Short mmCIF file of C-alpha atoms in Angstrom, two decimals:
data_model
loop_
_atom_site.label_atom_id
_atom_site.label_comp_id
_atom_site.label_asym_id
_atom_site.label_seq_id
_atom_site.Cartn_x
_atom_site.Cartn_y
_atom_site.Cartn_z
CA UNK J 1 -40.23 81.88 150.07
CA UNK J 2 -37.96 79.44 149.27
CA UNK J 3 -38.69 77.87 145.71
CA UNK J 4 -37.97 74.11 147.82
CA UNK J 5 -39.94 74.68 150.76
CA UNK J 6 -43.04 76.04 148.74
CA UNK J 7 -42.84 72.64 146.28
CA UNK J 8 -43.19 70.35 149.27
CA UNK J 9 -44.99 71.93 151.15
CA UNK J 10 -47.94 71.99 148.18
CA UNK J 11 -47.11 68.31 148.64
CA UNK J 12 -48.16 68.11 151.81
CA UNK J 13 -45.68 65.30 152.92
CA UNK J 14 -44.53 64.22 156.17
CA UNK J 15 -41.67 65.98 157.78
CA UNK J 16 -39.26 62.77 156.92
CA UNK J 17 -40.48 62.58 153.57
CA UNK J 18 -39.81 66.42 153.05
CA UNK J 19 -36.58 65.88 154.39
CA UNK J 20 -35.28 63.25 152.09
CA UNK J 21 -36.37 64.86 148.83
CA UNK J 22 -34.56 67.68 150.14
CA UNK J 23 -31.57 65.65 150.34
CA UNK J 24 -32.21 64.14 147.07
CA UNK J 25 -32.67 67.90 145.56
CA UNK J 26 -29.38 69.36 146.85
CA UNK J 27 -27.30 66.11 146.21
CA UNK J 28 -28.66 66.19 142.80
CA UNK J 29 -27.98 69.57 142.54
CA UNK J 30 -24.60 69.11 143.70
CA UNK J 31 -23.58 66.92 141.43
CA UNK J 32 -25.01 68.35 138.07
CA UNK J 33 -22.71 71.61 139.01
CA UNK J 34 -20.16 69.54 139.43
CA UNK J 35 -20.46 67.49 136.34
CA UNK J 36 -20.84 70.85 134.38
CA UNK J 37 -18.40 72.84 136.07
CA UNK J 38 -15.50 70.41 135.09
CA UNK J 39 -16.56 69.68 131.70
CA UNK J 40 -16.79 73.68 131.22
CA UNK J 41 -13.35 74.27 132.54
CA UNK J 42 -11.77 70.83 131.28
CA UNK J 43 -12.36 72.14 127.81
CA UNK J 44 -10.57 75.37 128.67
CA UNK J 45 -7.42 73.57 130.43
CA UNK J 46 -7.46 71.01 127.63
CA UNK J 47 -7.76 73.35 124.95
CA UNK J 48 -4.56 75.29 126.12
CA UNK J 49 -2.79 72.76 127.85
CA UNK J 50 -2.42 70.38 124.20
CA UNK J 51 -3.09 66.41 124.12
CA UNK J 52 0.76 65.73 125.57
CA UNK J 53 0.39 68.19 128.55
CA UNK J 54 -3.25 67.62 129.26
CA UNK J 55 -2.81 63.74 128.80
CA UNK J 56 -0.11 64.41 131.63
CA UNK J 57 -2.09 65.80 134.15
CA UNK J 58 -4.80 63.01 133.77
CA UNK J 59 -2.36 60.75 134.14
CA UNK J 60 -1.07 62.10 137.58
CA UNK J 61 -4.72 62.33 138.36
CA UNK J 62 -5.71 58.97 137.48
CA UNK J 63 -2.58 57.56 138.84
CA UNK J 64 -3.19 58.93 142.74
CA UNK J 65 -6.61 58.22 142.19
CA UNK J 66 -5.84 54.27 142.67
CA UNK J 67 -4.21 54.84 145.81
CA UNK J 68 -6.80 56.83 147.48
CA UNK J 69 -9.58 54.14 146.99
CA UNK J 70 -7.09 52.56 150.12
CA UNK J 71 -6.45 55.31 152.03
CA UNK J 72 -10.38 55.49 152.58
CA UNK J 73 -10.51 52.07 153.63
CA UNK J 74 -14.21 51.71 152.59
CA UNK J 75 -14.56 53.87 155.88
CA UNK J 76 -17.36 56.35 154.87
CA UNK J 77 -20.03 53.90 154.51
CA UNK J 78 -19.58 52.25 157.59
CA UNK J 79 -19.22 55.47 158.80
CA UNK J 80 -22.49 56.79 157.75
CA UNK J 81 -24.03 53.60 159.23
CA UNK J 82 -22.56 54.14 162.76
CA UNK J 83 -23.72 57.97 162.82
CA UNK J 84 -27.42 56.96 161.45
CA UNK J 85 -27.35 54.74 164.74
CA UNK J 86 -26.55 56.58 167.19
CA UNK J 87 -24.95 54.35 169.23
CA UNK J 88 -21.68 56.04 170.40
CA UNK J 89 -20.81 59.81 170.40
CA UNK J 90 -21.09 61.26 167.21
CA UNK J 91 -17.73 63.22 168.01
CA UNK J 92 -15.89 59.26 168.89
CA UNK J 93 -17.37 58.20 165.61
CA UNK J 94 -16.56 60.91 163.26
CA UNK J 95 -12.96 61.76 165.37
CA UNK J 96 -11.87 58.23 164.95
CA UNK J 97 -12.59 57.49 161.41
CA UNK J 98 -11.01 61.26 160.38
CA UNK J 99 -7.76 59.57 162.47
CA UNK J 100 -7.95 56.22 160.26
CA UNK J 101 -7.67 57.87 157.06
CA UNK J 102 -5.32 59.98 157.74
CA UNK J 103 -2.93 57.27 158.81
CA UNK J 104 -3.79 55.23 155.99
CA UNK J 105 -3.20 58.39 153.52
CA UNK J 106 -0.15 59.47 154.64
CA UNK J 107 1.01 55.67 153.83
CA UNK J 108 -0.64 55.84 150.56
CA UNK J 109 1.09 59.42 150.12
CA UNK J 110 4.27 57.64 150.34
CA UNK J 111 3.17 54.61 148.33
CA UNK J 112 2.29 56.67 145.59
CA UNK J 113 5.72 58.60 145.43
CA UNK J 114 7.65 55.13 145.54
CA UNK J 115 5.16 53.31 143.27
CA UNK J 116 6.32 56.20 140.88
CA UNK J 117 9.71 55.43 141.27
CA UNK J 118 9.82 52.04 140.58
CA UNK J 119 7.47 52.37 137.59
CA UNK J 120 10.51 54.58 135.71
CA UNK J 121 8.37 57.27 135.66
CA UNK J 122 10.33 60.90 134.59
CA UNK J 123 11.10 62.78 137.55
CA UNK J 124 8.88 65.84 136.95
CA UNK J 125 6.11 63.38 136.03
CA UNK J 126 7.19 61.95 139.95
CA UNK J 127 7.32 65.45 141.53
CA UNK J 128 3.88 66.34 139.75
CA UNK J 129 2.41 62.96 141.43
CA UNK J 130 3.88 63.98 145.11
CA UNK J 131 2.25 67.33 144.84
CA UNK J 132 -1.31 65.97 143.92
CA UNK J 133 -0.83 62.88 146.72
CA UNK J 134 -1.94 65.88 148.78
CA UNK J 135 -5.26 64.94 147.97
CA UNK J 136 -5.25 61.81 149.65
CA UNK J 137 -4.75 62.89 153.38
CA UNK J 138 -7.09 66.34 152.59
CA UNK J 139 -9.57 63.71 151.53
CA UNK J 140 -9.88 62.35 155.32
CA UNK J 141 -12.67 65.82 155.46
CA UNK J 142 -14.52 64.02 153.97
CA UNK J 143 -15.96 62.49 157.39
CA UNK J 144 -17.82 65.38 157.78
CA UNK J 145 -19.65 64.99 154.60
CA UNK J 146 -20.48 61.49 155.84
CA UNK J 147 -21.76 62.97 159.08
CA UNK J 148 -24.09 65.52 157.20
CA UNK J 149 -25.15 62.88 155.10
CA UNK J 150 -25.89 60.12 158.49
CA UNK J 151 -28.48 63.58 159.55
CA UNK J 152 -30.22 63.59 155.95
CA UNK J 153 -28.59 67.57 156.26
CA UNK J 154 -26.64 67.55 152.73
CA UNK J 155 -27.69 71.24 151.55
CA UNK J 156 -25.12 72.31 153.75
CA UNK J 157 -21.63 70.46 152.61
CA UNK J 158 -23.48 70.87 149.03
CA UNK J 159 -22.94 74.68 148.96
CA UNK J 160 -19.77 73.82 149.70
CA UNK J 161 -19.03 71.90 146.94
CA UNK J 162 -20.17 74.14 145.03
CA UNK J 163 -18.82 77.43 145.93
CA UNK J 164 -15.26 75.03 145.78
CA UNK J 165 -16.26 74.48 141.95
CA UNK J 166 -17.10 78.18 141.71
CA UNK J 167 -13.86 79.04 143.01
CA UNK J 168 -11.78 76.66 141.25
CA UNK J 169 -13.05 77.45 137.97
CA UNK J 170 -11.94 81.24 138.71
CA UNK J 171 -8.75 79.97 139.65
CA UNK J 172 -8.13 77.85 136.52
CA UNK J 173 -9.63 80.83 134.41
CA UNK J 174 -6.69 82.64 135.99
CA UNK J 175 -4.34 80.66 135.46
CA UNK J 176 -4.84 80.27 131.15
CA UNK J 177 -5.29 83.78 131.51
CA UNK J 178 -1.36 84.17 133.02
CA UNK J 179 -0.51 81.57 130.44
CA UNK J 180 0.67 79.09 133.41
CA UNK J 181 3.03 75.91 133.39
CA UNK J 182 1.28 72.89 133.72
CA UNK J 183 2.52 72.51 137.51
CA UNK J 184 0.41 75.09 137.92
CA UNK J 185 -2.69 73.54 136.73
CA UNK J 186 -1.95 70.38 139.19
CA UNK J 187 -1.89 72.39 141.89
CA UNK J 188 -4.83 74.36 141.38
CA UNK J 189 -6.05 70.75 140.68
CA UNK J 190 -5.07 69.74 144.25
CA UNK J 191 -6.02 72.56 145.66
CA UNK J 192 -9.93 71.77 145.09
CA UNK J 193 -9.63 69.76 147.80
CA UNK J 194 -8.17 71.94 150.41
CA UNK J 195 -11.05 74.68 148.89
CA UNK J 196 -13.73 71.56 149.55
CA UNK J 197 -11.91 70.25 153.10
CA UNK J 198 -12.04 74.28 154.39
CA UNK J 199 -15.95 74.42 153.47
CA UNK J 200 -17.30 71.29 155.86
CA UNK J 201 -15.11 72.45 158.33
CA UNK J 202 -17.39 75.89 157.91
CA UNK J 203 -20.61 73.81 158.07
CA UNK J 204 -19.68 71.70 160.72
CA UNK J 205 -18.21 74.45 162.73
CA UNK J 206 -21.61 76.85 161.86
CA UNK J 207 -23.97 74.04 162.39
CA UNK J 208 -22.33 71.24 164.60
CA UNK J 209 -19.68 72.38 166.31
CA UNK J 210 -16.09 71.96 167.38
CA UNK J 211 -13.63 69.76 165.02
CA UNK J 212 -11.38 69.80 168.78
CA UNK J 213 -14.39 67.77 170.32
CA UNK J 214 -13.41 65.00 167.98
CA UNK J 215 -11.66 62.22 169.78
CA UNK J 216 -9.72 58.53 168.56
CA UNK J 217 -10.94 55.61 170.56
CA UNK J 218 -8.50 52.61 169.81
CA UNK J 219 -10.97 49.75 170.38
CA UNK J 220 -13.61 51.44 168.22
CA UNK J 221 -11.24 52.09 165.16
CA UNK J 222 -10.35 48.19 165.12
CA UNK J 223 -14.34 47.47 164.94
CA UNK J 224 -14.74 49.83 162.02
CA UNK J 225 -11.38 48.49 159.91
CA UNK J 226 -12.91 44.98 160.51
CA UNK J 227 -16.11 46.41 159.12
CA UNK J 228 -15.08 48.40 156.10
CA UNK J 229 -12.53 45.95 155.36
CA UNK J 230 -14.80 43.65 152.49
CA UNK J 231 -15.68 47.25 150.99
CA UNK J 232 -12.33 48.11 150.73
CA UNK J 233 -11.83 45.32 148.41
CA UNK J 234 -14.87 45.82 146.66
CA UNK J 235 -13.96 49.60 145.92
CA UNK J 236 -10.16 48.99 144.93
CA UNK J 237 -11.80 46.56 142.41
CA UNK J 238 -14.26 49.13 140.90
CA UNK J 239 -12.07 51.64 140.91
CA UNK J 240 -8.94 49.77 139.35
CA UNK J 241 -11.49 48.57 136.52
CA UNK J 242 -13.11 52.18 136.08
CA UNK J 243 -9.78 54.37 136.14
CA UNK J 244 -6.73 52.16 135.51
CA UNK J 245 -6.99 52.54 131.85
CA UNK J 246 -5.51 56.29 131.70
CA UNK J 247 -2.94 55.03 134.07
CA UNK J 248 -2.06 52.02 131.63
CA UNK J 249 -2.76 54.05 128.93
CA UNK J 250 0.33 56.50 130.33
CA UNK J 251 2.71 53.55 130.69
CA UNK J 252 2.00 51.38 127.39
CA UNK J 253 1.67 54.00 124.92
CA UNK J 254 2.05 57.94 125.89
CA UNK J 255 0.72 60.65 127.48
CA UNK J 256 -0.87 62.30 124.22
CA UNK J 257 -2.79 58.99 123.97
CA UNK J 258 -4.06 59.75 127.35
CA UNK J 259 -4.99 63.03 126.50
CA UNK J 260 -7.21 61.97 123.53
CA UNK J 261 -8.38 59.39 125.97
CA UNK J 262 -9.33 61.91 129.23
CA UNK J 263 -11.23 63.83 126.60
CA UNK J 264 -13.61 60.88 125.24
CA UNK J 265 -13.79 60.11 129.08
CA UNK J 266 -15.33 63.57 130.23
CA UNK J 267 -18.25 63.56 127.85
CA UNK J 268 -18.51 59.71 129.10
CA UNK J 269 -18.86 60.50 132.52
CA UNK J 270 -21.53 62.94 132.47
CA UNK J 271 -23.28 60.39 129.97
CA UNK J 272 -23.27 57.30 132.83
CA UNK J 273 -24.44 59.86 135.41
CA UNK J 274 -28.23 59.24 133.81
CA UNK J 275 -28.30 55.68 134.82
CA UNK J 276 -26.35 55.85 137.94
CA UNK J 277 -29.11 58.94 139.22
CA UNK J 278 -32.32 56.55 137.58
CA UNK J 279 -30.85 53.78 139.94
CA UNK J 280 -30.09 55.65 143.03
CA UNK J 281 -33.41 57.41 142.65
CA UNK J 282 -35.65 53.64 141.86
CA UNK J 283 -33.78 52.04 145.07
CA UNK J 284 -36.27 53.16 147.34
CA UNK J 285 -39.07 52.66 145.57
CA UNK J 286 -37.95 48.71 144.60
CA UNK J 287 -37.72 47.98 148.16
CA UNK J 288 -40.89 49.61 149.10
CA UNK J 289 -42.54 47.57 146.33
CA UNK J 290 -40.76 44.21 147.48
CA UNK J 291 -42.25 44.65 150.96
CA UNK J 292 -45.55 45.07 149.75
CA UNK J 293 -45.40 41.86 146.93
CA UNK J 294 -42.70 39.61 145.68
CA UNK J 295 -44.55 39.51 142.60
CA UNK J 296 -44.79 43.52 141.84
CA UNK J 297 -41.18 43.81 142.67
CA UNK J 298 -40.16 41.15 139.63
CA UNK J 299 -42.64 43.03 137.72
CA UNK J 300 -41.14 46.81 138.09
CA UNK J 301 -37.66 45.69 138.44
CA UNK J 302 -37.96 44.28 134.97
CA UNK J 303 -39.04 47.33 133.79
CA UNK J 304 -37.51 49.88 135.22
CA UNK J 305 -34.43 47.64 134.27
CA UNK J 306 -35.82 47.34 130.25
CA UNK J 307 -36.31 51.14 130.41
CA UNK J 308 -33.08 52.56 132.15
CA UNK J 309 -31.25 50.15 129.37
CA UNK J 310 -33.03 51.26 126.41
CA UNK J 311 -33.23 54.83 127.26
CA UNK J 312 -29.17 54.49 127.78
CA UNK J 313 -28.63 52.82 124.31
CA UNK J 314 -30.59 55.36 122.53
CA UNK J 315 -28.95 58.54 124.40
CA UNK J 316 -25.65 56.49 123.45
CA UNK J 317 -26.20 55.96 120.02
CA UNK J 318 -26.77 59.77 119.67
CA UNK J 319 -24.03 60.76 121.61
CA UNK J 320 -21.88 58.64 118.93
CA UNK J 321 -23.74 59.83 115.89
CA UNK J 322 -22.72 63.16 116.92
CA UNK J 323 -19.11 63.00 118.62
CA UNK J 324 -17.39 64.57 115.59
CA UNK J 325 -19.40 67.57 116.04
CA UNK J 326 -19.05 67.66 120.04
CA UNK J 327 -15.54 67.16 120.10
CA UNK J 328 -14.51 69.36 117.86
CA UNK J 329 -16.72 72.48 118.60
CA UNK J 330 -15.86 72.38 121.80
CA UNK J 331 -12.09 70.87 122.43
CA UNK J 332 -10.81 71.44 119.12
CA UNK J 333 -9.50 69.64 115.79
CA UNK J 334 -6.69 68.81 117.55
CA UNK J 335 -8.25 66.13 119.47
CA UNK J 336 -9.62 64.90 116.50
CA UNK J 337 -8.26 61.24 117.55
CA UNK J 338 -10.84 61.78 120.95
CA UNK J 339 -13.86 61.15 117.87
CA UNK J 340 -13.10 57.73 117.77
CA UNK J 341 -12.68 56.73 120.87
CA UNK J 342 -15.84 59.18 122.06
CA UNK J 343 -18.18 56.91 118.92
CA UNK J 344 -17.39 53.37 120.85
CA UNK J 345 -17.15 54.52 124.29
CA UNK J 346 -20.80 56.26 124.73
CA UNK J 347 -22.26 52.56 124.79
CA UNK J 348 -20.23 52.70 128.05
CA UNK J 349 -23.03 54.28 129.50
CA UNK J 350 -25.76 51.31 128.30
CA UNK J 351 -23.44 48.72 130.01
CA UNK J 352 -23.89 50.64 133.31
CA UNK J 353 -27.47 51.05 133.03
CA UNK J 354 -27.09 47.00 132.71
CA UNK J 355 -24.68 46.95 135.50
CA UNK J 356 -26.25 49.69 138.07
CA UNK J 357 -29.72 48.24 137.78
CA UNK J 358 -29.13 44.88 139.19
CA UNK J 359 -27.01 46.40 141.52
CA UNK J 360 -30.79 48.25 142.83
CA UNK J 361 -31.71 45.01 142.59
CA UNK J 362 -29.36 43.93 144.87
CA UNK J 363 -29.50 46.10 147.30
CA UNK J 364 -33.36 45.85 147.86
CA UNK J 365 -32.66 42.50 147.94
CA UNK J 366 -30.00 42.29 150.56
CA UNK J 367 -27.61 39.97 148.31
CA UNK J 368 -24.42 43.17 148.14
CA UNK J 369 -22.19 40.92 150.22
CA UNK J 370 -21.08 38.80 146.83
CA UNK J 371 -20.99 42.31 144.68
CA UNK J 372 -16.90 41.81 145.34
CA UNK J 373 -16.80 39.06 143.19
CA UNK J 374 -18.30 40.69 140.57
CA UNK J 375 -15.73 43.67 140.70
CA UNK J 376 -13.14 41.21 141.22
CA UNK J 377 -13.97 39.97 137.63
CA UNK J 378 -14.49 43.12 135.85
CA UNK J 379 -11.20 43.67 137.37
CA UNK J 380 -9.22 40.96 136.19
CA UNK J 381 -10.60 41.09 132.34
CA UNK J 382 -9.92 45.42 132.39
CA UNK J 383 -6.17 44.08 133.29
CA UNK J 384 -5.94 41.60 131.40
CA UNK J 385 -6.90 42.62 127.85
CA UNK J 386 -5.40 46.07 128.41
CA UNK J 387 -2.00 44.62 128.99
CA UNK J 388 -2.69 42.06 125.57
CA UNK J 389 -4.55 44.47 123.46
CA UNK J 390 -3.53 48.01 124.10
CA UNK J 391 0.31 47.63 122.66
CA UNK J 392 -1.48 45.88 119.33
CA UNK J 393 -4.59 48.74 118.72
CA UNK J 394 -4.20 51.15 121.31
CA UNK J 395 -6.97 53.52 122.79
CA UNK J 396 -9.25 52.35 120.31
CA UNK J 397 -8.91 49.03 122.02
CA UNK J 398 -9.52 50.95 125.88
CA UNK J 399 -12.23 51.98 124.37
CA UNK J 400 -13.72 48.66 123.94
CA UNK J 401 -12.00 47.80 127.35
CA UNK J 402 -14.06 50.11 129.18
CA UNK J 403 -16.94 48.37 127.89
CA UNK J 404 -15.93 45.25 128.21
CA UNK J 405 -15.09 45.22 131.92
CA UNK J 406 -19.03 46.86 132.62
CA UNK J 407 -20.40 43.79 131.25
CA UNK J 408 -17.62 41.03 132.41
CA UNK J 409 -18.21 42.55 136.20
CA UNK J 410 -22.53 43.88 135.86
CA UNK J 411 -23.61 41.22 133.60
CA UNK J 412 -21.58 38.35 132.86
CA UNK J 413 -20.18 38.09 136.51
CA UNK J 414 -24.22 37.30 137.17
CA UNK J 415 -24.15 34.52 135.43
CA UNK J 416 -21.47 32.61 137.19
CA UNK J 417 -22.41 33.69 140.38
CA UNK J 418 -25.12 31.00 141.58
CA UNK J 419 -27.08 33.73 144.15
CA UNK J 420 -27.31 36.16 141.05
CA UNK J 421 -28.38 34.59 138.04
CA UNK J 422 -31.41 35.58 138.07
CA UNK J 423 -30.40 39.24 137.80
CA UNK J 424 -28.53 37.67 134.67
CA UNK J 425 -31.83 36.60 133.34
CA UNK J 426 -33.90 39.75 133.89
CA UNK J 427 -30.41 41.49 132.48
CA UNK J 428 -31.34 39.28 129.61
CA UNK J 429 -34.78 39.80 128.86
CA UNK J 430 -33.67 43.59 129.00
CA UNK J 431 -31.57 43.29 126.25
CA UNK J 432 -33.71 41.29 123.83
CA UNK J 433 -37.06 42.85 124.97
CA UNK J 434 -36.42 45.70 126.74
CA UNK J 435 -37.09 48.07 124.40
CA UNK J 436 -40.89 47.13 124.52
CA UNK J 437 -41.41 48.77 127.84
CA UNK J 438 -39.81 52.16 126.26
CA UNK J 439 -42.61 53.28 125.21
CA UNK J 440 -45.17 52.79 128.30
CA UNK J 441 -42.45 54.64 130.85
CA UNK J 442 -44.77 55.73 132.65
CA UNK J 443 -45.82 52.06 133.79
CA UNK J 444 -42.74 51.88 136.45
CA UNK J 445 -44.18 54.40 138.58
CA UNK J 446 -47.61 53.13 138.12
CA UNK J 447 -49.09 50.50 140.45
CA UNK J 448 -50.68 47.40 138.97
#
């Protein structure tokens, strides 16, 4: 029997209940063999690659990465939304928002290649950016993620993913075993996502059926750019303040620097996964809690707020204690420069416990419509002190960035927004108290 379907069984839920840990298991799942899979085969690329080369490629990455926050269009959630309905067709829904972001990718494609241009970048440093735009309009597959996702079906496009990162880390294995150029390495790069794009098509054609069924209704595709419009801007804004730095990085300094950097930044991001999985997981359970009592909602929030920070700081703390060690056993001395950067930017991961935490808050309490001005702000102070401080002290001063725009956009942003300061408070109380509740963990779950 299936290890899964024995568990809840045992647990003798209801069939929806069943279904959404299910969901929760493989997405979960997912995303852990995702998280490992890179890191695992990052340290091989970056390892033969060099800091120059490997800072390259990041670059390019990083670089295309801005542009296809707007090719989506803030599409899928809306997207999700309109499936979960039911109102229309799921073929008119899914058909027309695959149609959207293809248009808008195939701009961004060219946006990309010109933005290049005009930015002096080298012409091989240009070409390497055309050939991973690809990933913009290949991303428009993505739809029928969002459709498996509307259905609360995710084991499916999760196999996916993972035989793509399966596959993909044969092919880069290949590739340092051929000793390949470095365009080589973007491409296989690039090609994850036509590996990914030809795996929902499977599902969807195994399970669902027909991708020719799919059809573009004109009417319907101006009522869902009207609607994922605001999260357009709210994306662009996270995702200029989360990922611009390697770009910057690229154009101030160098491209070694940004190697150095990408390295600090892979340990980082399987760091902030905790708290982002501890919020998405405690979302449920806050708004269950604030239907039931206004009071027991303050109550939990708070803690599972003090707790989610604390438990962040610590893992942080030893995470920097240790980045000598972790760097150089497993990307080598000569990313010895990474050490640095990795010692300052763990704490990246307590500011998003800070940050992610009131956004649960948020969301169980139906305020998410202002969340763009917090962005916006994060935004602006990322741009602003990279351009003023990263000429002066360099990627030791991203570092600090990085942190630095978490709080200016998840905690200080709270403070000058009038609907959210009381988030700001309980954000607070976490920081001077928070550690109190550390030790009774248990008392989140528990009801009082």
């Amino acid at each position: 029997m299936n290890p899964l379907l024995f568990i809840t069984q045992k647990m003798n839920l209801s069939k929806t209940k069943e279904l959404i840990i299910k969901n929760l298991f493989w997405s979960l799942l997912g995303k852990t063999v995702n998280l490992i899979g890179g890191l695992l085969v990052g340290i091989l690329v970056a390892r033969y690659l060099g800091p120059e080369q490997y800072g390259l490629m990041n670059y390019v990455i990083s670089f295309v990465f801005l542009f296809q926050t707007f090719a989506l269009f803030g599409l899928d959630a809306i997207e999700i939304r309109e499936e979960s309905k039911q109102r229309l067709p799921y073929q008119e829904i899914i058909g027309t928002a695959f149609w959207l972001k293809m248009f808008f990718g195939s701009i961004c494609i060219l946006l990309s290649i010109g933005t290049s241009i005009l930015m002096a970048d080298e012409t091989y440093t240009t070409a390497l950016i055309a050939v991973y735009s690809i990933t913009i309009v290949l991303n428009s597959f993505n739809v029928i993620r969002n459709y498996f996702t509307s259905i609360v079906q995710n084991e499916f496009v999760v196999k996916a993913e993972i035989a793509r990162t399966i596959i993909s880390i044969c092919i880069k294995c290949s590739l340092l075993i051929f000793d390949a150029h470095l365009s080589w390495f973007v491409i296989a790069a690039m090609f994850d996502f036509a590996l990914v794009a030809v795996g929902y098509y499977i599902a969807y054609r195994s399970k669902i059926g027909r991708i020719s069924d799919w059809t573009f209704h004109l009417q319907y595709a101006k009522f869902l750019m009207k609607e994922s419009f605001p999260l357009m801007l709210t994306n662009a804004a996270v995702i200029i303040y989360q990922r611009i730095d390697q770009v910057m990085i690229g154009q101030i300094i160098d491209t070694e620097a940004v190697g150095y950097f990408s390295v600090a930044s892979r340990f980082v991001e399987v760091l902030v996964f905790i708290p982002i999985m501890l919020a998405q997981t405690i979302s449920p359970i806050l708004v269950r809690f604030r239907e039931e009592s206004e009071a027991t909602y303050r109550m939990k929030s708070q803690q599972f707020m003090n707790i989610s920070l604390w438990l962040s700081i610590l893992i942080s703390a030893f995470i920097s204690v240790i980045s000598y060690w972790l760097v150089t056993l497993t990307f080598g001395e000569m990313y010895l420069p990474a050490v640095a950067v990795l010692q300052i930017m763990s704490f990246k991961a307590a500011s998003v416990a800070l940050s992610n935490t009131a956004g649960a808050m948020l969301v169980a309490e139906q305020l998410q419509r202002y969340a763009i001005f917090r962005d916006a702000f994060g935004c602006i102070v990322c741009i602003g002190l990279n351009f003023y401080l990263l000429p002066k002290y360099g990627i030791i001063a991203a570092a600090y960035i990085a942190i630095a725009s978490n709080v200016a956009a998840g905690y200080i942003a709270d403070a000058l927004i009038p609907v959210y300061r009381h988030l700001f408070v309980c954000q607070t109380k976490a920081i001077l108290f928070g550690w109190k509740d550390l030790i009774n963990i248990k008392n989140l779950f528990v009801q009082q």
